[in-house]
XYZ file of C-alpha atoms in Angstrom:
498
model
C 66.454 70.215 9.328
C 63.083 69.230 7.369
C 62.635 65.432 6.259
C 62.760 66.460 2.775
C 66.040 67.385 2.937
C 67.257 63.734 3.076
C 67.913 61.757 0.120
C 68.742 58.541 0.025
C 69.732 56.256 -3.343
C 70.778 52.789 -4.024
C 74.332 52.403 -3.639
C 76.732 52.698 -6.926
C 77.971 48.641 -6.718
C 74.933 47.213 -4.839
C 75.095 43.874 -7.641
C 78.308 42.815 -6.082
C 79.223 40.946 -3.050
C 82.054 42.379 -1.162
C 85.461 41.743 -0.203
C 85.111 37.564 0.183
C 84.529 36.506 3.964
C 84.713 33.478 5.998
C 81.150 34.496 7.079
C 78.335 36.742 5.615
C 75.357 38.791 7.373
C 72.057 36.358 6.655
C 70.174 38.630 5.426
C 72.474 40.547 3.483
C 73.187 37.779 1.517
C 69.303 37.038 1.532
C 68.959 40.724 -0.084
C 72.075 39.811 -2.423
C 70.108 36.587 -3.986
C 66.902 38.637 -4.311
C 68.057 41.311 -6.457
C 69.934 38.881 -8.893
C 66.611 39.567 -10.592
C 67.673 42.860 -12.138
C 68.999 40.885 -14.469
C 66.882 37.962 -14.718
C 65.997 36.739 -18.598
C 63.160 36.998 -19.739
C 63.143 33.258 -21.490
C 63.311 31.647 -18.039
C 60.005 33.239 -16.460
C 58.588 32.011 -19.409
C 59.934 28.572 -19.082
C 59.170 28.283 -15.070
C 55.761 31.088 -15.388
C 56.815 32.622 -12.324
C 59.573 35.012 -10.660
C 61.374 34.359 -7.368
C 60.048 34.877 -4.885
C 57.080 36.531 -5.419
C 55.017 36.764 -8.624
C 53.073 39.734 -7.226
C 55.415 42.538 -8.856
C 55.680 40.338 -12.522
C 54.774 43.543 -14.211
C 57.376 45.937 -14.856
C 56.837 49.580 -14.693
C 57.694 51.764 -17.808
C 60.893 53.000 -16.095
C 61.711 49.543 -15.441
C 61.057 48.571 -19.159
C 63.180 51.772 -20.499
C 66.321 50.104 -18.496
C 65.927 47.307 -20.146
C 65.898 48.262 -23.632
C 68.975 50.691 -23.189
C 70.982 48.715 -21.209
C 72.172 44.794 -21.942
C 74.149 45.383 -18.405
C 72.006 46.916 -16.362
C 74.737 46.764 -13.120
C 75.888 49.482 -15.100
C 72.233 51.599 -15.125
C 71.719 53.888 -12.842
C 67.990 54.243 -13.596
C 67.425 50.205 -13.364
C 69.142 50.214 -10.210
C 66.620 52.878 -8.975
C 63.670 51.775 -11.056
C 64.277 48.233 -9.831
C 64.291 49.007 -5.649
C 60.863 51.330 -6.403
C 59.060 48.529 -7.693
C 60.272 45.825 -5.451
C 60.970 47.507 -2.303
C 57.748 46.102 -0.045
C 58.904 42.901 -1.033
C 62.155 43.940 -0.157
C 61.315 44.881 3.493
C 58.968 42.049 3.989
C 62.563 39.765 3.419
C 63.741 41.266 6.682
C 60.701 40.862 8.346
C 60.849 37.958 11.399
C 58.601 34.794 10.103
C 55.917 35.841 13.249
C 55.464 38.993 11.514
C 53.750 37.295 8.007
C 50.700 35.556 7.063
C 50.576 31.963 5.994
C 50.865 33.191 2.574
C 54.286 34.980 3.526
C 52.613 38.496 3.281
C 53.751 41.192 6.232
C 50.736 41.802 8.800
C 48.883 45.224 9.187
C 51.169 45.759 12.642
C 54.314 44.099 11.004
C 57.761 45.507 12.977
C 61.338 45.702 11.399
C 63.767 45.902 13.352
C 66.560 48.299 13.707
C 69.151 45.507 13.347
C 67.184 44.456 9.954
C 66.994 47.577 8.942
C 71.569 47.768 9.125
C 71.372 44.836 6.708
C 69.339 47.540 4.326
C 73.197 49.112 3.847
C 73.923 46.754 1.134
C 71.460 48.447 -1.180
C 71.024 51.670 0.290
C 72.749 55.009 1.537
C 71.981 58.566 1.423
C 72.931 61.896 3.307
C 71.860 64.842 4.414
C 71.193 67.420 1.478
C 73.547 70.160 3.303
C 76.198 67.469 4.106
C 78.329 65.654 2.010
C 78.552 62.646 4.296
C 77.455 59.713 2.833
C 75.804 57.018 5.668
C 74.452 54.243 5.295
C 70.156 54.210 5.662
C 69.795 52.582 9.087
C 72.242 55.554 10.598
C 70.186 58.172 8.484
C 66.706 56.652 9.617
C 67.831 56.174 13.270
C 68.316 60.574 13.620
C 65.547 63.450 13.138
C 63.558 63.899 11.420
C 63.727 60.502 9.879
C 62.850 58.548 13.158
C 59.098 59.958 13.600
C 58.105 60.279 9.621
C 59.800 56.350 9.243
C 57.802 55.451 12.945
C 60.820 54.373 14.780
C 60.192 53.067 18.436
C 62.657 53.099 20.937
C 61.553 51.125 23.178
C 61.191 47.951 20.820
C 64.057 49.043 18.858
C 61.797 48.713 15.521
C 59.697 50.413 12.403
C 56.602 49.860 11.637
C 56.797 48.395 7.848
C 54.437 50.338 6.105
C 55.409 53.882 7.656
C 59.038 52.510 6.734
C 57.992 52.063 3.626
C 56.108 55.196 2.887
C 59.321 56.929 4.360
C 61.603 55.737 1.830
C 59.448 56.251 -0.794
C 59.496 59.872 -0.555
C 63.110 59.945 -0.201
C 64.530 57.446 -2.929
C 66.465 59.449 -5.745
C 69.049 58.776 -8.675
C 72.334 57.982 -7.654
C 74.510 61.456 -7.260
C 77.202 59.911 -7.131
C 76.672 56.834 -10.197
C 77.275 56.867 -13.878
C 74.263 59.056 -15.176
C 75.579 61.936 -12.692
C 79.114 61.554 -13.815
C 78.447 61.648 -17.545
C 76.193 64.776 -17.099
C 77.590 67.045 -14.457
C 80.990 65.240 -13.544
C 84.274 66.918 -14.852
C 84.930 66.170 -18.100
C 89.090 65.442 -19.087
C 90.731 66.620 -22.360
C 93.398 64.701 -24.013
C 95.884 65.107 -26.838
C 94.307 65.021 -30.365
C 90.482 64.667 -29.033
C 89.014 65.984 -32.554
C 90.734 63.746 -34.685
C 88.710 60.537 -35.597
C 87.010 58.379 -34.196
C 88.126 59.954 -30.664
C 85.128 62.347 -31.122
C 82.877 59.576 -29.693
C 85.373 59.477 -26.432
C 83.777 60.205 -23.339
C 86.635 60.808 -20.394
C 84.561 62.150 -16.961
C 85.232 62.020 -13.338
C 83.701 63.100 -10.124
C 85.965 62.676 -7.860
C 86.298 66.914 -6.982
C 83.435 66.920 -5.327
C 82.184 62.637 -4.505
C 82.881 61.800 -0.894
C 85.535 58.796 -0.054
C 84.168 55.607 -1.478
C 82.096 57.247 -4.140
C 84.614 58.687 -6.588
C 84.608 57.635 -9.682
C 86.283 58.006 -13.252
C 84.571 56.702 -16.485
C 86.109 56.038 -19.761
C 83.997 55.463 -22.304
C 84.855 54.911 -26.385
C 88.468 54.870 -26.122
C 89.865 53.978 -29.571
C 93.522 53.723 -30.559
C 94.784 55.976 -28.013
C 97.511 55.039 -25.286
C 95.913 56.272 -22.030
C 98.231 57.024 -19.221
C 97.790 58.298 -15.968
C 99.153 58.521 -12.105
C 97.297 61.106 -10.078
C 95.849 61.230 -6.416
C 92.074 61.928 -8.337
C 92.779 58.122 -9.032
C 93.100 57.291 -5.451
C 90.575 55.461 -3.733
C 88.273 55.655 -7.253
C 85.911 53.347 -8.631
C 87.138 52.960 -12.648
C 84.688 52.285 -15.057
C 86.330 51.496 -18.457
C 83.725 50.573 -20.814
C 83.494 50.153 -24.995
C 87.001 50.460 -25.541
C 88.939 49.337 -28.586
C 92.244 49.221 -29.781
C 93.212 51.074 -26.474
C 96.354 50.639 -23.979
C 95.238 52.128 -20.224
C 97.455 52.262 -17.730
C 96.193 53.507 -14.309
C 99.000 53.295 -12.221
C 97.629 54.811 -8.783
C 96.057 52.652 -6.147
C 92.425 52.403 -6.739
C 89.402 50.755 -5.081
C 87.470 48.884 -7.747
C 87.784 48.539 -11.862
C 85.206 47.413 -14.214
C 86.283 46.807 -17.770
C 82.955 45.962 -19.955
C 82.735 45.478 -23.599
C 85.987 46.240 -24.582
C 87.817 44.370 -27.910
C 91.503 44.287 -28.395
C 93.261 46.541 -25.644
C 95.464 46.687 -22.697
C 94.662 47.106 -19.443
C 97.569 48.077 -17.084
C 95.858 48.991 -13.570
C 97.704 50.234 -9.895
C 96.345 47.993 -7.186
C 92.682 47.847 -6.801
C 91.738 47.597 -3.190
C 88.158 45.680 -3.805
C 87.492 43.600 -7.414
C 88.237 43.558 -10.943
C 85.141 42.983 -12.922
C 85.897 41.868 -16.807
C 82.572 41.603 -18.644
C 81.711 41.234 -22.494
C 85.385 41.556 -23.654
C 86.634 39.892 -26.183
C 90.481 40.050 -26.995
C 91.534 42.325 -23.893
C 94.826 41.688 -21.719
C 94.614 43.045 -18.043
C 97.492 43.320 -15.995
C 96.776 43.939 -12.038
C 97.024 43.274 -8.144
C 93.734 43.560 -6.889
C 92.103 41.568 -3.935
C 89.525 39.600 -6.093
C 88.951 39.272 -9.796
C 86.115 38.235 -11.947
C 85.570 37.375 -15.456
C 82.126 36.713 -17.503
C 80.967 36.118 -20.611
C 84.600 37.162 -22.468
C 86.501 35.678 -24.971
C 90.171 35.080 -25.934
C 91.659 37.125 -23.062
C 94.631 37.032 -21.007
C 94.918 38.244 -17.179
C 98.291 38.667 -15.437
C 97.260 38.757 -11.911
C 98.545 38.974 -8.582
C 95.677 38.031 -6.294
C 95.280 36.460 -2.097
C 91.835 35.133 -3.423
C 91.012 32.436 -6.184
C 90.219 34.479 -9.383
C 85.995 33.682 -10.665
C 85.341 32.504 -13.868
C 81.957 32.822 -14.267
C 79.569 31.485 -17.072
C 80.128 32.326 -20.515
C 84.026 32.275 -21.019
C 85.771 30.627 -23.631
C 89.660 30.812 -24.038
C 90.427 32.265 -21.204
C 94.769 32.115 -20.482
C 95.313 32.984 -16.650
C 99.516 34.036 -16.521
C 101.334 34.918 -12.825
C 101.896 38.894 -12.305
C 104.814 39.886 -14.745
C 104.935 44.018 -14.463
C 106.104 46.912 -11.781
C 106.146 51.116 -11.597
C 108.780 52.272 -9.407
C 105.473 53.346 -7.188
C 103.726 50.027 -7.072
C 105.065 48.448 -3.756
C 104.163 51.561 -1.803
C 100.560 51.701 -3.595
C 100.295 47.819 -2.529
C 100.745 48.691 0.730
C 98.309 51.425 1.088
C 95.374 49.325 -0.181
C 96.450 46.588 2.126
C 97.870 43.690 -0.573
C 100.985 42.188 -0.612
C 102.772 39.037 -2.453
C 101.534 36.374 -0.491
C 98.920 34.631 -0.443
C 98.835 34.485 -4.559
C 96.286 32.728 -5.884
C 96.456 33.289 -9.897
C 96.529 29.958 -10.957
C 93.646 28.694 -8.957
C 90.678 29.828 -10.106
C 87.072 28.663 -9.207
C 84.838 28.434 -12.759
C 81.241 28.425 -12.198
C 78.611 26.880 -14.318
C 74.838 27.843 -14.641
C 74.668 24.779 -11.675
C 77.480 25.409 -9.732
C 81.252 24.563 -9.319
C 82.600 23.399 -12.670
C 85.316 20.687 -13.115
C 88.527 23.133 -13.775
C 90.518 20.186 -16.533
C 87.545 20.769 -18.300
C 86.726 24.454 -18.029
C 87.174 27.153 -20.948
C 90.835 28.200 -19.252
C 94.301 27.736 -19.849
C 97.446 28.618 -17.473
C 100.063 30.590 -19.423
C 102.569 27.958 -20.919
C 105.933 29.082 -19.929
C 107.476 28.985 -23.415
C 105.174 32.124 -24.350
C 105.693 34.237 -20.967
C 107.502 37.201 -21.008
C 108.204 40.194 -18.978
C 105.966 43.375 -19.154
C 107.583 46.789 -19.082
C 105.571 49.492 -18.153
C 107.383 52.433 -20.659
C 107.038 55.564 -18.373
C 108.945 56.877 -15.644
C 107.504 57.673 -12.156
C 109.768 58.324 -8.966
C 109.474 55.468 -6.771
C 111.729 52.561 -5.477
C 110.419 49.280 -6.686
C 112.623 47.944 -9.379
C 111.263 44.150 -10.038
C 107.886 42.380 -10.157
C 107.144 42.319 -6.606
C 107.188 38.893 -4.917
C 109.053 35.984 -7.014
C 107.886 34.546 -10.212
C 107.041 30.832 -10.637
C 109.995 28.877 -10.796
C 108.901 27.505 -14.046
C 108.706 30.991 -15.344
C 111.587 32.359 -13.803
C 113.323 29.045 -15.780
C 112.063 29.716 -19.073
C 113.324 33.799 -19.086
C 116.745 32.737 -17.675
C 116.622 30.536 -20.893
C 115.693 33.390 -23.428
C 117.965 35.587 -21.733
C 120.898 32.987 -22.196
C 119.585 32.057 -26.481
C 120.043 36.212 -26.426
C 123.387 36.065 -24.881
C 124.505 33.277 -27.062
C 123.264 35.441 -30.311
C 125.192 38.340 -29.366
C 128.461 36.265 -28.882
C 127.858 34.483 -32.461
C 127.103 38.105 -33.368
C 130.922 39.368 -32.204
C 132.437 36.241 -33.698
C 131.746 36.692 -37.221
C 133.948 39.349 -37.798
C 131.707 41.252 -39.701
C 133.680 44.502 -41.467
C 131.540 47.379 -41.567
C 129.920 47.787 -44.472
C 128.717 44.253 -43.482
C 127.004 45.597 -40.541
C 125.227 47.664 -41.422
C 123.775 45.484 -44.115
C 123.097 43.012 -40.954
C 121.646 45.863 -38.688
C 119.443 47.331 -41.664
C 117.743 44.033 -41.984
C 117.309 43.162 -38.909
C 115.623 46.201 -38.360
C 113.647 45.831 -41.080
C 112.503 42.216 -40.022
C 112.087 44.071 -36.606
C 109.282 46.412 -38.277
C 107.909 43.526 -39.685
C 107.490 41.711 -36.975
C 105.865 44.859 -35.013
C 103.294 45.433 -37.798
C 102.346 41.239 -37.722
C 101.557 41.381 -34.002
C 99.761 44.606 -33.746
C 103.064 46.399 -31.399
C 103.530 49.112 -33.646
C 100.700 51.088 -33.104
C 101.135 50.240 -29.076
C 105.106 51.715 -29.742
C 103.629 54.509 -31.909
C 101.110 55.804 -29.833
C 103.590 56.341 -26.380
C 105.124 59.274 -28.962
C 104.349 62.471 -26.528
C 102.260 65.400 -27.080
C 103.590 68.620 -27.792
C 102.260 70.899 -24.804
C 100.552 72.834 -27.005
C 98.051 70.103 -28.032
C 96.721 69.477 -24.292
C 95.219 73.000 -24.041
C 91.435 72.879 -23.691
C 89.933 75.186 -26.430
C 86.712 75.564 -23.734
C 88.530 77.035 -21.282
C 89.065 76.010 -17.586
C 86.167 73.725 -16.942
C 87.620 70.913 -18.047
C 90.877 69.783 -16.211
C 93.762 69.745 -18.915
C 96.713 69.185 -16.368
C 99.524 67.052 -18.141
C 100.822 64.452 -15.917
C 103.749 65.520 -14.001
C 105.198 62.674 -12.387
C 105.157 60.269 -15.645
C 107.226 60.552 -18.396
C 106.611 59.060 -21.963
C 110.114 57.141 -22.883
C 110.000 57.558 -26.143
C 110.305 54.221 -28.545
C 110.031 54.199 -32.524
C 108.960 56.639 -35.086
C 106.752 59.772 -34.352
C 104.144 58.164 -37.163
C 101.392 57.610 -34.854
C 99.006 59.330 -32.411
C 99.565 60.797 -28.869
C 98.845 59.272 -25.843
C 95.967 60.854 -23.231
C 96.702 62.614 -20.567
C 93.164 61.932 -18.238
């Protein structure tokens, strides 16, 4: 197989540390601190006059300024992430480069030698495959076989590369993501749902690739979601990477077992997610309530929302939050123990109400961070309104005693009203009177809180309005294993079927 056949690309979530570990690979995490500068600010070179650590690349290339302008997030740019390893990656290798391999100056030698153990370390911003396989590997595995060793100068016998042919190797071979946003939006599969033409659900944009991405790479955007009820349990969930971005007025539930979720810039909507295997990243939202298991979350730069979490490590609050309320885990599918388990999460250790907030310098004071823990008098139970087969019937793992205390008290103030109810004797003209206004304080109540339109839009689709007018490239297969339990009037829209 010819060299050019390789093609290597930065990886689709190379801005985020891992899974969090009692140790970390040195120069991984050296890498991981470098390329915070994707999205360093412009005001602060200004302010300082130089870039860390090198000023020698302080000009960006017209790629490189495109990204910026179209993109506020640029973890979420495929063609920064790209743009941004082109124009920094000498500086990049010199970083794994032993000290006895640079000048005084900390520039790499003519003869300068990486080794094949720096190169590994390479994997957190880099992997590629074979153009007639569909294996993804990370770089050092692809650069270590032919015909990659002799045009990248490998040595065997001092296990190294020289850094210039390495560099002129990966040059050639660097591409767009295949598997990242830009390649899902443009050749992924795009998914109908109910009542797509009506509204503002033209601007929608539904896509996945996970029929032809390899393990680890799958991934399902939603983009411009607006006043639909999303719903969805499907192995082409399992094991993706959800992007949920722009959303408003939305309820999602994604109740398969997934492997990380990113929910940016979204305004008033629910977020119900299956356990995510990796992180929850919640960026730019303002108003959003996410419900989830996952084994880290994160939150930056949002406003006035609420996460229900069930979590073994302390949730990140990272700069930028204000009125953030943190509540214990308060849902369940009848799937959702069995989906825990094959992502590896259980019940204990839960860490919800511990969070670590971070500053712009460091570790900030939690009594007086921009967080509140749930106050029991407002908790209540979640019910997830569809039916999937399955054999978990609670919210896995007990609830805070003080939570547990204050629904055993709203459940007895019920019971007490319905005995008061059966007292007074009513005859039955009487109630109906009494049931006709309390349902009509009932709608009221609904329409003041913003639950009507949730209740409205669970109404189901007729099977008629699922059909794909553009025929079978698009995937248009209703759900079979959840059903919508239908609640209210049919006055509102349908929910999605992704």
């Amino acid at each position: 197989m010819e060299a050019d056949s390789v093609m290597i690309w930065p990886r689709m979530e190379p801005f985020l540390l891992g899974v969090l570990q009692l140790s970390v690979d040195t120069l991984q995490f050296l890498l991981f601190l470098y390329i915070q500068q994707l999205n360093r600010m412009s005001l602060r070179t200004s302010l300082i006059g130089e870039e860390w650590p090198s000023h020698r690349t302080r000009s960006p290339s017209p790629s490189d300024r495109e990204a910026k302008t179209s993109s506020q997030n640029k973890n979420w740019d495929d063609q920064a992430h790209l743009s941004f390893v082109q124009s920094h990656l000498a500086e990049i290798l010199e970083l794994l480069a032993e000290p006895d391999q640079l000048s005084q100056s900390g520039q790499a030698l003519r003869d300068c030698q990486i080794s094949l153990e720096a190169v590994r370390s390479l994997g957190l911003l880099l992997e590629g495959s074979f153009s007639r396989s569909n294996a993804v590997q990370p770089v050092h595995r692809l650069l270590n076989k032919p015909p990659l060793q002799a045009k990248a100068g490998y040595c065997t016998l001092s296990r190294s590369f020289p850094l210039y042919k390495l560099l002129s190797c990966l040059q050639q071979i660097l591409i767009l993501n295949p598997f990242g946003i830009t390649a899902c939006l443009h050749s992924g599969k795009k998914l109908a749902w109910a009542q797509q033409v009506e509204g503002a659900m033209k601007r929608a944009k539904i896509a996945r690739n996970t029929h032809t991405a390899p393990p680890g790479s799958k991934m399902v955007l939603m983009s411009q979601v607006f006043r639909q009820t999303l719903a969805k349990t499907s192995e082409k969930l399992t094991g993706a990477n959800i992007k949920i971005h722009r959303c408003s007025e939305a309820f999602i539930y994604l109740l398969s077992p997934l492997r990380s979720v990113s929910v940016d810039k979204c305004r008033d909507s629910t977020v119900v997610l299956g356990p995510v295997e990796t992180s929850v990243h919640v960026h730019s939202c303002h108003n959003v309530r996410l419900v989830c298991v996952a084994g880290r979350i994160a939150v930056g730069a949002s406003s006035h929302c609420t996460v229900h979490a069930l979590t073994p490590t302390n949730p990140l609050l990272l700069p930028g939050n204000t009125d953030i309320t943190l509540g214990p885990f308060h849902t369940f599918y009848p799937s959702l123990e069995d989906h825990m388990a094959s992502v590896g999460l259980a019940v204990v250790p839960n860490a919800w109400d511990r969070p670590l907030v971070l500053g712009t310098e460091g570790l900030v004071n939690p009594e007086s961070a921009c967080y509140r823990l749930l106050p029991p008098a407002e908790f209540h139970t979640m019910a997830v309104p569809f039916k999937i087969e399955g054999d978990t019937c609670e919210v896995p793992g007990e609830l805070p005693p003080q939570y547990q205390a204050a629904l055993d008290e709203k459940h007895k103030r019920i019971q007490d009203w319905q005995k008061t109810v059966m007292e007074a004797r009513l005859n039955e003209e009487q109630k109906q009177q009494f049931q006709d206004l309390v349902e009509v304080k009932f709608h009221e109540w609904l329409l003041e809180t913003g639950h009507r339109q949730e209740l409205d839009s669970l109404i189901p689709p007729t099977v008629t309005s699922l059909k794909d007018p553009n025929g079978p490239a698009t995937d248009t297969h209703q759900v079979k294993d959840i059903k919508h339990i239908r609640i209210g009037r049919a006055v509102g829209q349908s929910p999605m079927a992704c």
